[in-house]
Structure formats: structure tokens, C-alpha cells
Amino acid sequence: MEKLIVEGGIPLHGEVRISGAKNAALPLMAATLLTPGRHTLRNAPDLRDTRTFIRLMENLGVKSERNGDVLILDSTHLNSTEAPYNLVKTMRASVLVLGPLLARFGRAKVSMPGGCAIGARPINFHIMGLERLGVICNLEGGYVDAHIDGRMQGNVIYFDIPSVTGTENLLMAAVLADGTTVLRNAAREPEIGNLIDMLNMMGGRIDGRDTDKLTIHGVKELNPADCTIIPDRIETGTYLIAIAATGGSGKVTGCNPAHLPALLEKLRSAGLVIDETEDSISISWPARLQETPILGSVDIKTMPFPGYPTDLQAQYMALMTLGSDICVITETIFENRFMHVAELQRMGAKIRVDGHSAVVSGRGMRGLSGAPVMATDLRASSSLVIAGLAASGRTDISRIYHLERGYENLVEKLTGLGARVWKEQE
Ligand code: EPZ
């Protein structure tokens, strides 16, 4: 296995270009199952998770080819409607093939994803919604074995919690249903807007984009897609936080500031200067603080979009360990998303966890020191990279396959900002 070595204490400066969003690429790839033909997805990131999803799609009979960041998926000849455990267990988002396979073939057998480091990750809302559309779902042997005779029937579906992939799965199920489906308390993340745009471009009729009420007027058939994946807002936020944590300044390009309202507000409140254009964000310290940055400590509470994103909670915590006061970080989405705390404490961070809240006592911009640490999940691992960049001395991060799930060309992008990072064998 490989580890990532980070030489800390070097302020990051320069420009970094953002890749396509992992959490948009996965549902958009699943949507190509809805209709035969050659589908084109542009700005497609090349990540461990997207490569796993392509393997899953090829297992169903999809033919794929990649030309740089253009991904071509031909779903004309599918020869299976089963997503096996050995693939699904490594990536929960595989559950996204359930909706489109049922919409096209009336049957699908998908392994239950199981939990992961951050929580139990149930899929009961996915199942509930499909059953409301007339699907018979049998849960046995660790699989969801689902089928329906004929087309799904439109219905009203209410989410107790605005589930991102639950909303995406049911959008893809309902787009070919007979009649109208209404999703209430639906998730509003930008990745869902990207999927709605793709489905409408294919001939779907979906209203309510960016709201919590989505109305899907079922159509009889769809055309192949040619669409562009939105920039990765979590990657964007990760680099902004990394630049701030090292006392540097920089510009993140190829991104969409409108997808990060909560983070930009919090960074401004903590004292950073943020300038936006329609596709870039610049971050710097005010002139009076450039020699000796003093970071404000600002509370966050993770919420569904447009609230503060849970996927940027760990990264923000790494930043707040450098703050000048105390802040409280409350995680409301997942039940076990503080796995990075123990690792940050190894680097000198002062954090106390109390249930769903973590109290971070900032120790100033020089508060961390390098240490060997271990990545536990995708976003926790990026918080350790940020801490290592800010710390004095060297940090060795093991199990970096977590990082490779969601950050394209991480070493190259950080090196381009002046960081001293490299990979070594464990
Ligand atoms: C998506 O996961 C993202 N993954 C996650 O990103 C992200 O953290 C999460 O949304 C929240 O924003 C992808 O888009 C591939 P949810 P998802 O369904 O859809 C509960 C990353 O780092 N729930 O919105 O699985 C659930 O337990 C990953 O890229 C049910 O109870 O999350 C959680 O508490 C990590 N029953 C809450 O809802 C269900 O059927 C929100 O989960 C579904 C969800």
C-alpha cells in the first residue's frame, strides 16, 4: 500500500483547476442505463470511484471509452440487471443503478450497499419510493431483488430526510413512469440539478429544479445524452481550505462559487478575503494579516444544501484547529463522521467530541505538528492532508486509497500550489 508524505509549513500560492464532480458523475453515468445508445459525458473526472462505477456498468453490458475528460458510455446491449456484492461493497453509490434498470427493464437485483466508516447508510427511502411507484422489492441474501410488470405508475413520494442518492434514484425511476410523480422534501444539491438537466436533455419532463418539490411527468422514451458534468464543489472547498490553512493565497478555477454559499460565508467570517467570478474563487488574507495570519473561530452545523455541506466538515475542522478561539462543529447528517478527530489530535489539535458536536480549541496558525496518521474515509483523509500542509514538520498519511476515490491528480495539483507532497510505499 502507498502512503502520502507531506512536508508542512509551506504557504500555498498559485492557481488550481477543479475537476468534474464525483457525486454528479456517478448518477449521470447511471442515467445512461435508461435508454440504448452512445452517451457522452464531458468533464468526467478519472477517479477510483468512477473507475469502479464503470466496471459495474461494464458488468451490466455497457461499453465504455474515455478520451481525456470525455467519457462515452454505450448502453445499447445490456446483458444483466444485477449489481454484485463484490462491486457494490466498495462503493455505495452503486445503488444508483436500481432506478434506471427498473425503469428500462422492470427488474433489478442490486446488493445492499452496507454501511461504511461514517455511518449505517440505509437505503429505506430508495425502497419506499420505488414501492410507491408499484415496484415489488424483496430484501433477501443481502440483495434488493426488485421487479414490476409493465411500467411504474406515477405517485407522490415524501422523503423524511432529503436523501441525495434517494432523490436521484427516484428521479431516474420516475422519468419513464406512466403518469406524474411528485418528490416532496427532495434533496436540492447541485448534483441533482445536473442530473435533472441531463434527463430533460434526453427528453424527460422534470420541473422544480433546485427546489425541494420535484414534479416528473413520465415519458415513453428517452434519447442518448450529451452533457457536461458540473465542477466538484467539495474538491473546490478542499483546496480553498488548504490554501487558507497554510497562510497562503490562491485562485481556484473551473469551479462554480454558487455551489458553495455556506463555505464562502464561513471563510469570510473567519477573516479571509474571498473574490468570486462566475467560474473562479480567489482566497487571500487581508493585507494587515498577511505577515502574521490570525484565523477567526467560526461555528458550523452541517445541513442539506444550501446549508453547510457535511462533505466539507472534516476539512473545516482541520482549519479550525488553527483558529484563535473556540468553535463548535455540529454534524447533523451522519452518525459517525468524526473519525478524523483522533488523527488530528495526534498532530496536537485540541478537540473534544460530545455526541454530534466537536468543540475545537484553536491553537493558532502554528498549532499543529506533523505525525504519522491514518486515513479512515474519503473526506477525513483530505482533512489530514490539510493538517499536514499546515503543520510544522513531516506528516505520513497511510491508507491513501481513500483519497484517490474522490480527488483527481491530488499530488500534481498540490505541487502546482507549491506544496511538498509525494507518495511512498508503506
Ligand atoms: C450523498 O450520499 C453523497 N454521495 C455523500 O458524499 C454525501 O455525504 C451525502 O449525499 C450527503 O450530502 C454521493 O452523492 C455518491 P443521503 P447519500 O442519502 O445519498 C439518511 C462523499 O464523501 N438516509 O443524502 O448516501 C442517511 O443515513 C460522500 O462523496 C436514510 O436514513 O446520503 C443520512 O443520515 C460521502 N435512508 C441522511 O439520510 C435512506 O434511504 C442523508 O443521506 C437514505 C439516506
PDB file of C-alpha atoms in Angstrom, residues 244-245 266-272 285 288-289 292-299 316-328 350 360-368:
ATOM      1  CA  ALA A 244      -6.183  29.270   3.957  1.00  0.00           C
ATOM      2  CA  ALA A 245      -4.716  26.749   6.407  1.00  0.00           C
ATOM      3  CA  LYS A 266     -17.815  30.916   6.876  1.00  0.00           C
ATOM      4  CA  LEU A 267     -14.372  31.621   5.407  1.00  0.00           C
ATOM      5  CA  ARG A 268     -15.190  35.336   5.150  1.00  0.00           C
ATOM      6  CA  SER A 269     -16.429  35.309   8.769  1.00  0.00           C
ATOM      7  CA  ALA A 270     -13.124  33.694   9.809  1.00  0.00           C
ATOM      8  CA  GLY A 271     -11.278  36.686   8.314  1.00  0.00           C
ATOM      9  CA  LEU A 272     -10.326  35.577   4.802  1.00  0.00           C
ATOM     10  CA  TRP A 285      -5.532  37.102   3.797  1.00  0.00           C
ATOM     11  CA  ARG A 288      -2.851  43.626   7.689  1.00  0.00           C
ATOM     12  CA  LEU A 289      -2.709  39.873   8.398  1.00  0.00           C
ATOM     13  CA  THR A 292       1.001  37.011  10.723  1.00  0.00           C
ATOM     14  CA  PRO A 293      -2.390  35.496   9.827  1.00  0.00           C
ATOM     15  CA  ILE A 294      -4.887  35.275  12.675  1.00  0.00           C
ATOM     16  CA  LEU A 295      -7.822  32.982  11.897  1.00  0.00           C
ATOM     17  CA  GLY A 296     -11.216  33.581  13.482  1.00  0.00           C
ATOM     18  CA  SER A 297     -13.024  30.603  15.062  1.00  0.00           C
ATOM     19  CA  VAL A 298     -16.482  30.253  13.498  1.00  0.00           C
ATOM     20  CA  ASP A 299     -19.090  27.576  14.327  1.00  0.00           C
ATOM     21  CA  TYR A 316     -13.102  22.724   8.016  1.00  0.00           C
ATOM     22  CA  MET A 317     -12.265  21.107  11.353  1.00  0.00           C
ATOM     23  CA  ALA A 318      -8.607  20.871  10.311  1.00  0.00           C
ATOM     24  CA  LEU A 319      -8.705  24.609   9.554  1.00  0.00           C
ATOM     25  CA  MET A 320     -10.362  25.490  12.863  1.00  0.00           C
ATOM     26  CA  THR A 321      -7.595  23.722  14.842  1.00  0.00           C
ATOM     27  CA  LEU A 322      -5.531  26.743  13.714  1.00  0.00           C
ATOM     28  CA  GLY A 323      -8.097  29.297  14.895  1.00  0.00           C
ATOM     29  CA  SER A 324      -7.617  31.943  17.565  1.00  0.00           C
ATOM     30  CA  ASP A 325     -10.522  30.838  19.760  1.00  0.00           C
ATOM     31  CA  ILE A 326     -13.033  28.038  20.347  1.00  0.00           C
ATOM     32  CA  CYS A 327     -15.574  26.853  17.782  1.00  0.00           C
ATOM     33  CA  VAL A 328     -18.293  24.180  17.788  1.00  0.00           C
ATOM     34  CA  LYS A 350      -7.293  20.316  20.880  1.00  0.00           C
ATOM     35  CA  VAL A 360     -12.316  22.782  18.691  1.00  0.00           C
ATOM     36  CA  SER A 361      -9.925  24.924  20.739  1.00  0.00           C
ATOM     37  CA  GLY A 362      -7.856  26.709  18.112  1.00  0.00           C
ATOM     38  CA  ARG A 363      -4.124  26.797  18.819  1.00  0.00           C
ATOM     39  CA  GLY A 364      -3.150  29.448  16.285  1.00  0.00           C
ATOM     40  CA  MET A 365      -1.689  29.090  12.818  1.00  0.00           C
ATOM     41  CA  ARG A 366       1.365  27.202  14.099  1.00  0.00           C
ATOM     42  CA  GLY A 367      -0.684  24.937  16.343  1.00  0.00           C
ATOM     43  CA  LEU A 368      -0.104  21.602  14.611  1.00  0.00           C
TER      44      LEU A 368
END
